[in-house]
Each structure stands twice: as C-alpha cells, then as structure tokens.
XYZ file of C-alpha atoms in Angstrom:
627
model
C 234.632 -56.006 73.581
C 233.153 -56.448 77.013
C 234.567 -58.797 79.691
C 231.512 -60.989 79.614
C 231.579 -61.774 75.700
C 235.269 -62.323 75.973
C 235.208 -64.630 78.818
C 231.792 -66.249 76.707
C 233.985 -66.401 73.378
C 237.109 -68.168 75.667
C 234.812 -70.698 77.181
C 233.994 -71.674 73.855
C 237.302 -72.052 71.919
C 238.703 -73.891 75.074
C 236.460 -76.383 74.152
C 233.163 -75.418 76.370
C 232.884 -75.739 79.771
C 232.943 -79.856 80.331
C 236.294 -79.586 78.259
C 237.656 -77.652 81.631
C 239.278 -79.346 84.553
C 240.016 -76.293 86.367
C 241.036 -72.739 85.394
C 243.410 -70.100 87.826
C 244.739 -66.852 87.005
C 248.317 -65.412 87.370
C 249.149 -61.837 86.502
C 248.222 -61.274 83.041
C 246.854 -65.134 82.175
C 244.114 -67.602 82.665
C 245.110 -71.165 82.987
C 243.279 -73.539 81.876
C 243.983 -77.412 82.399
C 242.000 -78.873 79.699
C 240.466 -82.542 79.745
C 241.375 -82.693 75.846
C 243.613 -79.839 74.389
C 242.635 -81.086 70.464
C 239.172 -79.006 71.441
C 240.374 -75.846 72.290
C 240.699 -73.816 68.741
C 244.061 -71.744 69.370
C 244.128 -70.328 65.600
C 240.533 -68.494 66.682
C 241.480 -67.628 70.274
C 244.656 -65.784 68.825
C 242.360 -63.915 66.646
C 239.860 -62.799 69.301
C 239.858 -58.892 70.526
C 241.035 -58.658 73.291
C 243.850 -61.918 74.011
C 247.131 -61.295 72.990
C 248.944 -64.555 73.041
C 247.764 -68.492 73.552
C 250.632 -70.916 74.711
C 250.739 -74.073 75.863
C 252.998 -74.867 78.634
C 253.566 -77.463 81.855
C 250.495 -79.100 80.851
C 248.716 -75.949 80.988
C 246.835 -73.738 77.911
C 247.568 -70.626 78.189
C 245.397 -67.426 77.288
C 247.411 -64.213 78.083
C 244.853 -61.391 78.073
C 246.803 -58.947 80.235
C 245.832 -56.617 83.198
C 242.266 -57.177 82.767
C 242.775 -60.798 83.623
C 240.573 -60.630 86.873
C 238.182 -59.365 85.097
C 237.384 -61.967 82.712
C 238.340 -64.340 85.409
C 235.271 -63.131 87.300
C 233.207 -63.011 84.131
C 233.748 -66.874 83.348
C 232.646 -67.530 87.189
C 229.581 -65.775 86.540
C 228.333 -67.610 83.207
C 229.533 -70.755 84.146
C 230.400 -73.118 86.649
C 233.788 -73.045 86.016
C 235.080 -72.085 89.411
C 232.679 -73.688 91.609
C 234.704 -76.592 93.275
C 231.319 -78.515 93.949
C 230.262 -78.976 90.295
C 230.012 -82.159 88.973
C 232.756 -82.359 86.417
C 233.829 -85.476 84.401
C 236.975 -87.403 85.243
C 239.928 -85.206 84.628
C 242.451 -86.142 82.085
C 245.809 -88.125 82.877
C 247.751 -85.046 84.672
C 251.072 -83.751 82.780
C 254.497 -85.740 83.622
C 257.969 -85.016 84.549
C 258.989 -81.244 84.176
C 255.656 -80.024 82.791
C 253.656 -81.878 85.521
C 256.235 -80.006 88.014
C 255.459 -76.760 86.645
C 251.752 -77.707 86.879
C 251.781 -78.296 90.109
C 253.646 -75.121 91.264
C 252.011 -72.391 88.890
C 248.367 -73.420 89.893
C 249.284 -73.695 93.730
C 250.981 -69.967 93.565
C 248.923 -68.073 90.558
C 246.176 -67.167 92.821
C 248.447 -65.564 95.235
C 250.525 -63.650 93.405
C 247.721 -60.288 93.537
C 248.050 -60.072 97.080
C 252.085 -61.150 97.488
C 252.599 -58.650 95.171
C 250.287 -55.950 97.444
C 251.898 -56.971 100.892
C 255.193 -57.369 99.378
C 254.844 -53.204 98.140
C 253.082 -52.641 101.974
C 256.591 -54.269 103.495
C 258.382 -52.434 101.088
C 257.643 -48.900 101.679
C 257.478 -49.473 105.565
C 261.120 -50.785 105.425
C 261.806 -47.491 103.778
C 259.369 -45.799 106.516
C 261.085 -47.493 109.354
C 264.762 -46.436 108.015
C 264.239 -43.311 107.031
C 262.723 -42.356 110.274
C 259.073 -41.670 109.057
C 257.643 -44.708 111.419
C 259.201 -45.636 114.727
C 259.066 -50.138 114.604
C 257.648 -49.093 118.413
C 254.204 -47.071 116.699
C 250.926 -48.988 116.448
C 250.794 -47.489 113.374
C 253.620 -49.529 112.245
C 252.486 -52.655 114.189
C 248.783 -51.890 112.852
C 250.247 -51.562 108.979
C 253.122 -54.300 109.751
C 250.203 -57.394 110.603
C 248.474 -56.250 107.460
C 251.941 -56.712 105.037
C 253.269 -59.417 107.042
C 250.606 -61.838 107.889
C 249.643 -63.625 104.143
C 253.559 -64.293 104.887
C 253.274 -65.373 108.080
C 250.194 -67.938 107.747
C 251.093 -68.403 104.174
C 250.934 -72.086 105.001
C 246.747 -72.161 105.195
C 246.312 -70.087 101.960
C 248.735 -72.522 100.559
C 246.570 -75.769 101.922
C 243.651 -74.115 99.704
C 245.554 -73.740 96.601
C 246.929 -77.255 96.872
C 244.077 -78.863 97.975
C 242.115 -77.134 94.982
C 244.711 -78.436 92.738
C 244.577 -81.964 93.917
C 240.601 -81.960 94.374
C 240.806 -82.446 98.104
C 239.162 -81.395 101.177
C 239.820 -77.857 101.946
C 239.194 -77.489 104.850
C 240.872 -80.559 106.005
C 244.219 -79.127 104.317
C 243.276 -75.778 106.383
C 243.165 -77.678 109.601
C 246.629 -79.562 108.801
C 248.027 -76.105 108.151
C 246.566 -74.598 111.228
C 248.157 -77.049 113.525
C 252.171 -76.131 112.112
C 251.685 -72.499 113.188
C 249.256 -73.172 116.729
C 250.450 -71.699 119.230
C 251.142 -74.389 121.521
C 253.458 -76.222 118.885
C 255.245 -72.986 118.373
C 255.812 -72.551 121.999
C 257.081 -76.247 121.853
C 259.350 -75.153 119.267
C 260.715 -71.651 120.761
C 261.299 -72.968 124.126
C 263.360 -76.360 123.125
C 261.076 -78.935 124.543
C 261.840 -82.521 123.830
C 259.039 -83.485 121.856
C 257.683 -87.164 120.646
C 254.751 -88.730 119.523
C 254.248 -92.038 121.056
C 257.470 -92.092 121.711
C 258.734 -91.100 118.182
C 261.125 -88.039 118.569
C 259.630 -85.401 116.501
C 262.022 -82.398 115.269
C 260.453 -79.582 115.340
C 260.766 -76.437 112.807
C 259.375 -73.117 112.426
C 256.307 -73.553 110.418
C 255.276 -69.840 109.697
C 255.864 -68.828 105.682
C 257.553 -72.186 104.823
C 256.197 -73.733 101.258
C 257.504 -77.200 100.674
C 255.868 -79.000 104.303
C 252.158 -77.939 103.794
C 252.057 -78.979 99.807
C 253.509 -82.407 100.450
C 250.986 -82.674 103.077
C 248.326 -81.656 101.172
C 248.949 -83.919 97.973
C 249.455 -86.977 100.156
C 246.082 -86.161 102.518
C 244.182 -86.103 98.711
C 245.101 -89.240 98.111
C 244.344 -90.426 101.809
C 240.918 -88.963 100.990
C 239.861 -90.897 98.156
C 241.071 -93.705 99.770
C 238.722 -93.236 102.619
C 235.927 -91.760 100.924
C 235.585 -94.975 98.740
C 236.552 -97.341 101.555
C 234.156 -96.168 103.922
C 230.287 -96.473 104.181
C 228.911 -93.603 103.216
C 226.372 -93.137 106.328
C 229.877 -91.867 108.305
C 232.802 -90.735 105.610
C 231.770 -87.053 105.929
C 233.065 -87.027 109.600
C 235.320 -90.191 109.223
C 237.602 -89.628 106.642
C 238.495 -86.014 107.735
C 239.052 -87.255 111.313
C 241.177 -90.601 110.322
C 243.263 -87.458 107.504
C 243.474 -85.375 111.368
C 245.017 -88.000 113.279
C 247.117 -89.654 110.792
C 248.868 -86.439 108.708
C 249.447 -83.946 111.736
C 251.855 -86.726 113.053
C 253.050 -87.408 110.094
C 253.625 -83.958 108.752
C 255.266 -83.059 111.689
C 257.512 -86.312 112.073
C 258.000 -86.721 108.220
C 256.948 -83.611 105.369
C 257.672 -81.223 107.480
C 261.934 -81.957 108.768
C 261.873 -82.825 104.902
C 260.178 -80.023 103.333
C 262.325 -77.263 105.343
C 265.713 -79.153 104.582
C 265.186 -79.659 100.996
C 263.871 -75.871 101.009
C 266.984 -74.497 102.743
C 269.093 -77.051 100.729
C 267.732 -75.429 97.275
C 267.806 -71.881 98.647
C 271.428 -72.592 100.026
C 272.704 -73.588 96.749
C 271.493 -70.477 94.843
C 272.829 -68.151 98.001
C 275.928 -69.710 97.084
C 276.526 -69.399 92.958
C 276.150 -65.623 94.369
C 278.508 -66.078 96.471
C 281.012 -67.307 94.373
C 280.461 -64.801 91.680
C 277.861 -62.297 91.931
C 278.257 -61.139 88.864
C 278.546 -63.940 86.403
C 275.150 -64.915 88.255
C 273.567 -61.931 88.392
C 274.224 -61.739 85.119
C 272.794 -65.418 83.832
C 269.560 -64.480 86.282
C 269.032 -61.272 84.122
C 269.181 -62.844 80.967
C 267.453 -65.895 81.435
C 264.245 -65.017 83.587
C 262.498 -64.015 80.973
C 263.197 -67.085 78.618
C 261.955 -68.853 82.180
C 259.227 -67.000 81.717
C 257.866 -68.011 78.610
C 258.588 -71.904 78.846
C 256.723 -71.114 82.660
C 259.962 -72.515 84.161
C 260.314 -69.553 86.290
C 257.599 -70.985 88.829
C 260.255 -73.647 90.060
C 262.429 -70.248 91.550
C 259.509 -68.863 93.093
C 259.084 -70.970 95.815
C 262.815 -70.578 96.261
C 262.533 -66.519 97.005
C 260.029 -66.999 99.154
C 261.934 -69.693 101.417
C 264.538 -67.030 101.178
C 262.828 -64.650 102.396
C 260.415 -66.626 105.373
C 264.136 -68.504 106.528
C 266.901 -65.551 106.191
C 264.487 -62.314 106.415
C 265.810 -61.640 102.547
C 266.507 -63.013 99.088
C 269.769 -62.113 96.856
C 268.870 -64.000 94.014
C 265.304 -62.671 92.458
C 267.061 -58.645 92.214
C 268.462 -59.837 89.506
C 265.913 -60.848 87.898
C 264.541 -57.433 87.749
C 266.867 -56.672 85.322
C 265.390 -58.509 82.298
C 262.022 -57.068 83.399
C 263.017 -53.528 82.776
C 265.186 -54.660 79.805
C 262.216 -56.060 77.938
C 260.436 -52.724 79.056
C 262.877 -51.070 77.554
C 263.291 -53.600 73.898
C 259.328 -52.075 73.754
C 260.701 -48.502 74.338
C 263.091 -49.229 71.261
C 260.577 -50.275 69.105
C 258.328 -47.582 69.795
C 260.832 -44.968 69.199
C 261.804 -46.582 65.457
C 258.781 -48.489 63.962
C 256.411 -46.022 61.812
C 253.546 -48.243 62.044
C 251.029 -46.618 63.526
C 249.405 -49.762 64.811
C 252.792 -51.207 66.192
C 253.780 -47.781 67.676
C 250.700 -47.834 69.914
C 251.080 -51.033 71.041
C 254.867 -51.225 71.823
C 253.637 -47.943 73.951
C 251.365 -49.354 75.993
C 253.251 -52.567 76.749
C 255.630 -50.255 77.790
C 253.862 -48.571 80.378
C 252.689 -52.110 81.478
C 255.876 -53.702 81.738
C 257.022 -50.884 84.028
C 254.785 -51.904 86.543
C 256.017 -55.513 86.380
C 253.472 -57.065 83.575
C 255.459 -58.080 80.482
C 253.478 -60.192 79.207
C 252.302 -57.488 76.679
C 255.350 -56.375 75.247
C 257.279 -59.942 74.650
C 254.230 -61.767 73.481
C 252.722 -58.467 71.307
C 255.748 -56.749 70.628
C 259.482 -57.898 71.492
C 259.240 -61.980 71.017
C 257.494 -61.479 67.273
C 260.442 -59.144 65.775
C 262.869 -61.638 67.485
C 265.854 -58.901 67.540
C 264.316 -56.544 70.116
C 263.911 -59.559 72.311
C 267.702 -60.466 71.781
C 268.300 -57.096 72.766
C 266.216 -57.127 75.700
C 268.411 -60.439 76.709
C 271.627 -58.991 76.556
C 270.363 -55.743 78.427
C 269.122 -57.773 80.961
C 272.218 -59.921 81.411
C 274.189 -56.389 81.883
C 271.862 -54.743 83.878
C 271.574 -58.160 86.052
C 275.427 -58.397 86.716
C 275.405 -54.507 88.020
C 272.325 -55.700 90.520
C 274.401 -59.121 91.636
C 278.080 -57.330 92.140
C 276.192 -54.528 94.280
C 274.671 -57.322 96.605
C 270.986 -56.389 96.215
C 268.540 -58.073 98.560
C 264.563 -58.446 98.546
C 263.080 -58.369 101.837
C 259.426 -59.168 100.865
C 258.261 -61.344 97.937
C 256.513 -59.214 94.959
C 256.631 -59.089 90.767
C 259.420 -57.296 89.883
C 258.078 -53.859 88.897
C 258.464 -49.725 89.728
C 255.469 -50.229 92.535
C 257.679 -52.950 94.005
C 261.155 -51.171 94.267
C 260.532 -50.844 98.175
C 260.889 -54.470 98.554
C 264.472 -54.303 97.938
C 265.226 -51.459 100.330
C 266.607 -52.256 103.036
C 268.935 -51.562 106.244
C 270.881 -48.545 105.203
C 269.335 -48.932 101.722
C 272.646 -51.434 101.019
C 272.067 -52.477 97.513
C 269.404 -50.225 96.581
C 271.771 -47.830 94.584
C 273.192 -51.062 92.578
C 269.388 -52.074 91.638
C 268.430 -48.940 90.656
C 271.578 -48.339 88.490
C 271.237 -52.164 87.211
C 267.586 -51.469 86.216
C 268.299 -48.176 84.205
C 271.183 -49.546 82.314
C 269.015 -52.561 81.289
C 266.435 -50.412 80.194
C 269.273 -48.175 77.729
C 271.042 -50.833 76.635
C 268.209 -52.579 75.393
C 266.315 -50.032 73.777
C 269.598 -48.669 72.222
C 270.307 -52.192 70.721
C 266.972 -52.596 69.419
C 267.172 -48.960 67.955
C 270.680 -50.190 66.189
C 270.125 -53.652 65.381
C 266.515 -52.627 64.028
C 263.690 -55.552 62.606
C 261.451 -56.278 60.034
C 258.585 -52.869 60.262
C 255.798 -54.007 59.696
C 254.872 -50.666 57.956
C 256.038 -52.011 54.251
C 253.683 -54.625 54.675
C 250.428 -52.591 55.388
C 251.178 -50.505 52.188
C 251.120 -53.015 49.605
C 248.008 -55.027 47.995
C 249.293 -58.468 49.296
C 250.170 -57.311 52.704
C 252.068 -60.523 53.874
C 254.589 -60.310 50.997
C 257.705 -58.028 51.118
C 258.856 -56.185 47.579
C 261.500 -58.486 46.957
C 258.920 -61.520 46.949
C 256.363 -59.626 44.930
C 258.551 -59.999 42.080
C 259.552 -63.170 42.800
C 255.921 -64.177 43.083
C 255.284 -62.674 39.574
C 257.992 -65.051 37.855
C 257.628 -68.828 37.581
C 259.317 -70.249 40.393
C 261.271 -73.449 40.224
C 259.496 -75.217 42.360
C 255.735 -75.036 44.902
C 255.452 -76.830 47.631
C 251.330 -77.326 48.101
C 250.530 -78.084 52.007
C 250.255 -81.551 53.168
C 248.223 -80.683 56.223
C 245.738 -78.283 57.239
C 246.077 -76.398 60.022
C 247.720 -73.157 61.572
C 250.682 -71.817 60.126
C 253.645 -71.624 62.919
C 256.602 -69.921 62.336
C 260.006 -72.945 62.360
C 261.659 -70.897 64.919
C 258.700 -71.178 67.354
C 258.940 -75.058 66.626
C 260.110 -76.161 70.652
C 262.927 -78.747 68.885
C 266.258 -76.696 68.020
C 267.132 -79.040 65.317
C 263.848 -77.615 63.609
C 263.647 -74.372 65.121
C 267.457 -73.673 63.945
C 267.519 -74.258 60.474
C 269.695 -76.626 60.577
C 267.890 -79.427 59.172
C 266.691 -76.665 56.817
C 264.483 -74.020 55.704
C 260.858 -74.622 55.777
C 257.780 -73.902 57.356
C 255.746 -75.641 60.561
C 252.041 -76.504 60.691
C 249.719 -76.865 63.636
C 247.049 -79.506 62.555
C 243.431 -79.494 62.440
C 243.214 -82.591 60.992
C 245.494 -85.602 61.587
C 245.893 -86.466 57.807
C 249.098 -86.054 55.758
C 249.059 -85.666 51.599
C 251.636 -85.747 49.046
C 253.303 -81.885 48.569
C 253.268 -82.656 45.122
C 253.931 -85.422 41.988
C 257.187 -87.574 43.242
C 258.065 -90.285 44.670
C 258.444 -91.888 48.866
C 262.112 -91.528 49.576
C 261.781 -92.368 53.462
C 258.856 -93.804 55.495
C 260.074 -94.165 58.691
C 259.006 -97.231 60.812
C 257.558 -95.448 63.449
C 255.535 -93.889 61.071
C 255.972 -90.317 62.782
C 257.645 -88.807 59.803
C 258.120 -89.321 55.764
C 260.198 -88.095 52.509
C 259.020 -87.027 49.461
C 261.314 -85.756 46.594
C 259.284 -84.305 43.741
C 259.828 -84.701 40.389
C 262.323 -81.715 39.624
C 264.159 -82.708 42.945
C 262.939 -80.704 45.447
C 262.810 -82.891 49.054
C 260.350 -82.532 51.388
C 260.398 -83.827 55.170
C 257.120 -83.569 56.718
C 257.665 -84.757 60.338
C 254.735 -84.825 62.503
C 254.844 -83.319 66.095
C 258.261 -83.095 68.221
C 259.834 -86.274 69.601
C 256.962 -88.250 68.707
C 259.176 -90.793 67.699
C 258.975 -92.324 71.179
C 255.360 -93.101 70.532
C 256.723 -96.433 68.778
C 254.219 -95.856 65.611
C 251.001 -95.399 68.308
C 248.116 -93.199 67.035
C 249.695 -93.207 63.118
C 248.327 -94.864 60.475
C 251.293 -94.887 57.732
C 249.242 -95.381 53.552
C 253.069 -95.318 52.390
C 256.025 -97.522 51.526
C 259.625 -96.253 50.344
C 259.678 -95.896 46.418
C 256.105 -95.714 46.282
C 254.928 -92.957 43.245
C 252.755 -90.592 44.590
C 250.578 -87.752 42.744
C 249.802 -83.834 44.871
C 247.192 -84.860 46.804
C 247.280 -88.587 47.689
C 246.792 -89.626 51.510
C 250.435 -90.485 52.961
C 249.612 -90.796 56.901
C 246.954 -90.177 59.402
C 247.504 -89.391 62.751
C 245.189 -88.817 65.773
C 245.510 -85.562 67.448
C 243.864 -85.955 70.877
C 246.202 -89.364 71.417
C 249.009 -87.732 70.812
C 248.593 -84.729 73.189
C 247.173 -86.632 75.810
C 250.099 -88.763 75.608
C 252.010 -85.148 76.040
C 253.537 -84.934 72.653
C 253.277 -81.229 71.258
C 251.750 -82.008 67.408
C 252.954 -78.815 65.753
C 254.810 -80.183 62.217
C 257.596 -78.909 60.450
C 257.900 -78.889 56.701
C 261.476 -79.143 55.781
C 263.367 -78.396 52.559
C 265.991 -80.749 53.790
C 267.704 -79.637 50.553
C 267.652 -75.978 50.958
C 271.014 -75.487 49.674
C 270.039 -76.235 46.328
C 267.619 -72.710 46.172
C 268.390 -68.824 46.701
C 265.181 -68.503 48.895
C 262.207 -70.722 49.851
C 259.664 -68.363 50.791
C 256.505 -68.978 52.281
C 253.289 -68.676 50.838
C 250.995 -69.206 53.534
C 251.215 -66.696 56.700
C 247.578 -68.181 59.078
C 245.624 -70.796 58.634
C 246.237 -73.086 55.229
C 243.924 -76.408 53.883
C 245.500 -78.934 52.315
C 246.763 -78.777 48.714
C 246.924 -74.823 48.919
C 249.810 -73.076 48.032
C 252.357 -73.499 50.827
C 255.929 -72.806 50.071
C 258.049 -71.116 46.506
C 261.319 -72.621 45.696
C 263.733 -70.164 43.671
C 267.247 -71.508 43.129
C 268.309 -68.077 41.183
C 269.318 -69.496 37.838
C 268.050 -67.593 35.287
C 266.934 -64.549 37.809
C 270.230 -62.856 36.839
C-alpha cells in the first residue's frame, strides 16, 4: 500500500480530519489527540496494511506504523490540513487529566525532536570516540566545524522547545521563540558567567545557565498561552497583533527569569539528583529495575516523564547514568524476537519476528513487542527478565551517556566516553540481555500460531475442536457488540488477572447491554456501571462496563434492570453512551466475567474479532460426563 492511501485510510478511521486536534510523530507512531475518540474505528485501523498496533494512551490515540512513520506523516500534511497551525479547527476537546494529561504534555512537546536528538546524539557519539582515540584533535576545525553541528540542537534546545510547546498549547510561536531567545542572549549569559548582581526594578534576579535546560522554557510557554488568549480577547482588535506579543515580551522575560526559570532548573536538578542517587546507593538493584521496566514504560507511554530527566542530566553534569540501563530491555526485546524467530514454524510469524528484529537493533521496538513479543505474552516475560539482567551488568559497571539518543547499535557512541569507562559493562550488559532472552523464549516456548493456520476453523486449537463438536454445558451469547479484547489486555488487574475470573472483554460499538442468555438479575448495581446475570443452569455472568467507571456516580448509563428481574437472551439490560464516557477519560473496554469459573474445566471463547450482539460468545464445559 502506498503512503498516501495509508495516511488517506488513517484520516478516515480517526474520525476525518475535523475529528483531529493535532497530530505529531515519535519514532515509529503518529499521535493523534482526537476531539472525540468514540469516532476513530480502532477494530478497522488494526486491520489496515500497513499499521501494526493502535493504543490509546495519556490522552493520546495511538497508530504505530513503524519506520515509515515520516512518511505517512508527510502524506497526511499533503491531503489535508492537518498540520497547518493556521487552519480553522473547532474547539478542541477538554484536554486529558492527572497522569495521562502529564504524559500528554511531555510526549507531544519532545516527539518531534526525537529524529534529530537521536542524529546529533550519534554525531557526539562517534566524535567522543574520535576525540579519545586520537582520530580528531578537540583543537581541529574539523572537530569544532562537526562539534557546532552535534552540539547546538543541545545547546539552543530551549527555542526548538518554545515551538513544540507553544504548538501544543496553541500559542504564538514566535512569541515563545523570542522568550527562549532572551535565556541564552548573550548579554544575559555574560551577566551570568561573570557574577554580576542582577535585579529587575530592584527585584534580585538569580540567574542560571539557560542553554539545554527543559523545565524553564515549557512553564514559560504554557503560562504566555494563556496570557495570550487573555490579551487577544481583551484587546481591540485594530492593535492585539502587536499588543499582546509586546505586553507577553515585557511581562514573561521578567518573570521567567525571576520565577520559571530558578524553579524549573531546581526542580530539574532535584529530579535528576534523586535518580543519580538510587544509583548510587545500588547500581545494580537499579540498573536492574531500569532494564526491566522501560519497556513496560514504554507501552503505558510513561517513559516520556524520564526523558526530560536524561536530558537535564546530560545539559547540567555533561552525562547521564541512569538511561544505559535502559538499553538493556531494548536489546532484550530484540533478542525475545530473535527467540521466536529461531522456534516458531510459521512462515508468516518467522518473517515478521525477523524483521522486527533487525528494527529493534537499531533502537525501534515498536515492531517486535506490539507484532511479535507482547501477543505470545512469554517471549515478552522473557525479554523482561533479560533486560533486568542485562540492566544490572550496565548499572554495576557505571555506564554513562554523554549525548541524548534512542537506545540502539547506531547510538552506542553516545555512551563512550573518557577512557571508554563503562563502555565494556554496556556492551557486555547488552549481549547478555539479548541471550538470555532469546534463550528463555526458546525454553519457555508459546502458543505457534502454525496449528492454527492448518485447520478449517483457524482460531480454534484441537483440543477445542472436539470440545466444540459435543454439547457444551453452557453458551454464553454476547451482550454487546463490539471488538473482542483479550482480559489480560483489560488495564484493571483485578480483570486482567483472572482473579475475578475467566472470561472475555469487549470494546463497544454500541453503548447497549443484553441479557447473555434466559435467567434471572442477580446484581444491578446503583451506579448502574455494572450487572449480574445467572442463567438458568447456573452459570453467572458479570458484565461490567469500562474500568473504574464506577466514579461516574451512574452518569451517561441508563440501567432497564432491577435485582430479581427474569430476563430472556436478548432483552435490553443497560445503555451507556460512549463518547461521555471517554471524554470524561474513562477507558470503555468491558469485561465479561464467569465470576463462577470454578464450577467448569474450561470456558473457552468463541469469538476471536469483532462480535454483534446475541452471537455466540463464550462455551462453558465443567467436564462431567467428558470422561
């Protein structure tokens, strides 16, 4: 498929192009912030050539599409209006809270930077290894020549980061730019270097070194937004175009430098201090957590809380000791893909494990946990604990970065320095990360796929063909229609476990719930978010609609349902409106519980993508009379 009819077919499932609020790209994903997420169709967009995962995550959707990702990014800028900042657009929908709005914030100010961090990071890299090898005397213009071209996004990374905020926030920028100018201009710095008492009207300002620091120019930026709209709707519009950016001038220079920026370099250091020193105390125990977690940071999109961390690291003490380690559970998924290539004898599977392979080496794993690792669950346990064993060898052998860049072979350099101290220890780290986890995924195996694409119903395993040929003693129809989700994936643990039993999840298309089957209402709960049904022969049902929606307080559900009430397969139970509950940042995915699964041998899905209500959903065998 080309570029162009992907990035048509994307614009479309997201919902069109009004259903946008703004789009970025990271490494291997486009971002979308969508004004209503009930309008994107995931189910379709995880079908399409060419993506290979959808997620939703910090308030962001998620389409993972890999290294072509520019690409289509370019080829949704050039059949729509998408990226153009001055398009009219229609208001934007209440932005994501708490954690997710955190993660929002941080992965849309950084994912458009991370192409060229990760080029001048592998540019500082290899002329650290120049420079101490003896290849490139510091004193060359060669070096200074290729030293201004690593070093500067670094060194000015406050104005790209006034673009990316200002973007974010829908502000002026240019107006950002200009803030960010004036923290690195030369006469300030001078100010700085040379210890000159400094005030502003007579308010002692503190200055700081302004050059590659993160935290100063994004508070600036968010509160000069706000300043902005202030203005622009206070002000006459015959003079807010040269008005409002000179009252945002004269009141958030000052006030940067007197206020967000002391603040922004001590909570920075603070953060960046506190990591420095769990290595400290025990480099291996948290080398060793870094390399098994980062990856699980990954996929919840966590992670982009750290990076700002390695990159104060880096900008305030010339190098980082906490993001080695995190190379570790790059190369250990890597090598989880390795393992499944070498033991699956799908053809199919065998080709793709390969290739995420080769693409994780270079830092873009994506591919492999998404296509490969995260489906077959085991290899990505594997690929955990060889990441938590190749991270402790990285932290006990003191590792450093010196430049920011993803993980990856290109960006080895990075953590070469002085001497090469540490370099031995990351290379060691990486390798045995690599073995043990495609050893462990060799031993511990997973379900191949290849029995499946040999038999007529290719979703059910021998086993269940039988079963599926005897009566069963007891079906479960589907009470909602929507895409099937596997429970594990379902983001509660009480769910996701099994431990409130075995079942299956649903992500609705429609907000309407209907009996499973002839029984009767055991538990309507008042908040309406959840029921009971217990059929006839006894099998219990717990439908419970979305994850901690109970806090909703009954809002957007309509409950047709008391306790004891007889109901026949088919009759309406609950409705529920999907758009209210996302926008009120409630995932909606619904598990379907056997909440008495001890009472059967195996309840076994029927349903494996997308199901309508009153189809076939779940079998029920307690094994009496299968002996």
């Amino acid at each position: 498929m080309s570029q162009e009819k992907l990035a048509k077919e994307i614009v479309e499932l997201v919902g069109g192009e009004k259903n946008v609020e703004s789009l970025v790209h990271c490494a291997t994903r486009l971002r979308f912030v969508l004004k209503d997420d009930a309008k994107a169709d995931k189910a379709k967009l995880e079908k399409t050539e060419g993506i290979i995962a959808v997620k939703e995550n910090g308030g962001q959707f998620q389409v993972v599409v890999g290294n072509k990702v520019p690409e289509v990014y370019s080829a949704i800028g050039q059949i729509s209006n998408i990226l153009d900042d001055s398009s009219d657009k229609e208001k934007p929908r209440k932005r994501a809270k708490g954690l997710g709005g955190i993660i929002d914030i941080i992965s849309s100010i950084f994912a458009p930077l991370l192409g060229v961090m990760a080029g001048a990071g592998i540019l500082k890299g290899l002329l650290l290894i120049a420079s101490n090898i003896g290849w490139l005397e510091t004193t060359e213009t060669t070096y200074t020549i290729l030293y201004a071209a690593a070093d500067s996004l670094f060194y000015f990374l406050p104005l790209l980061l006034a673009v990316t905020t200002a973007r974010k926030f829908q502000g002026n920028m240019f107006v950002a730019m200009t803030i960010a100018g004036a923290l690195i201009y030369p006469s300030i710095i001078t100010l700085k270097s040379e210890g000159t008492p400094t005030d502003f009207f007579g308010i002692p300002v503190i200055l700081m070194n302004y050059s590659s620091t993160v935290i100063p120019i994004i508070l600036a930026v968010i509160v000069m937004s706000k300043l902005e709209k202030f203005f622009n709707k206070t002000l006459h519009d015959s003079v807010k175009n040269f008005v409002t950016p000179l009252f945002l001038l004269v009141i958030m220079v000052p006030l940067t430098l007197l206020v967000f920026g002391p603040f922004g370099v001590y909570v920075g250091n603070a953060i960046a201090a506190g990591l420095v020193a769990a290595f400290g105390f025990s480099p291996l125990l948290a080398g060793a957590v870094m390399g098994a977690s980062w990856q699980l940071l990954v996929i919840f999109g966590i992670h982009w809380g750290l990076i700002p961390v390695f990159i104060n690291n880096v900008a305030v003490y010339g190098q980082d000791g906490v993001k080695p380690a995190a190379t570790a559970s790059i190369f250990a998924q890597t090598g989880a893909a390795f393992g499944v290539m070498l033991k699956t004898k799908n053809k199919k599977l065998k080709t793709l494990a390969g290739s995420s392979t080769l693409t994780a080496l270079f830092g873009i794993t994506e591919p492999a946990i998404y296509g490969v690792t995260l489906p077959l669950k085991r290899p990505f346990i594997a690929g955990v604990i060889g990441g938590a064993v190749g991270g402790a060898i990285i932290g006990q052998a003191g590792t450093l970065a010196f430049a920011s860049g993803a993980p990856g072979l290109l960006t080895l350099p990075i953590f070469y320095g002085p001497g090469g101290q540490g370099f031995p220890g990351l290379i060691l780290g990486i390798v045995v990360s690599f073995v043990v986890s495609a050893v462990l995924t060799y031993i511990m195996g997973f379900k191949d796929p290849v029995e499946e694409e040999t038999k007529t119903e290719p979703a059910v395993s021998t086993e269940q063909s039988v079963r599926a040929a005897d009566a069963s003693d007891e079906v479960v129809f589907s009470p909602i229609e929507g895409t099937i989700v596997e429970l594990s994936e379902v983001p509660d643990p009480a769910f996701a476990s099994g431990a409130m039993g075995k079942g299956i999840a649903i992500e609705p298309a429609v907000g309407r719930v209907v009996a499973p089957f002839d029984g009767t209402v055991t538990v309507a709960f008042k908040k309406k978010h959840a029921l009971a049904v217990v059929s006839d022969t006894g099998a219990e049902i717990l439908v419970h609609v979305g994850v901690d929606t109970v806090k909703l307080d009954g809002q957007h559900f309509t409950s047709h349902i008391k306790e004891g009430d007889r109901v026949r397969a088919g009759d309406l139970l609950l409705e529920f409106d999907i758009a209210q509950i996302k926008a009120a940042g409630y995932h909606t995915v619904t598990p379907i519980i056997v909440t008495n699964s001890a009472n059967y041998e195996e309840v076994i899905p029927q349903a494996t993508d997308n199901v309508h209500s009153q189809e076939l959903l779940l079998k029920l065998y307690s094994g009496k009379g299968q002996e």
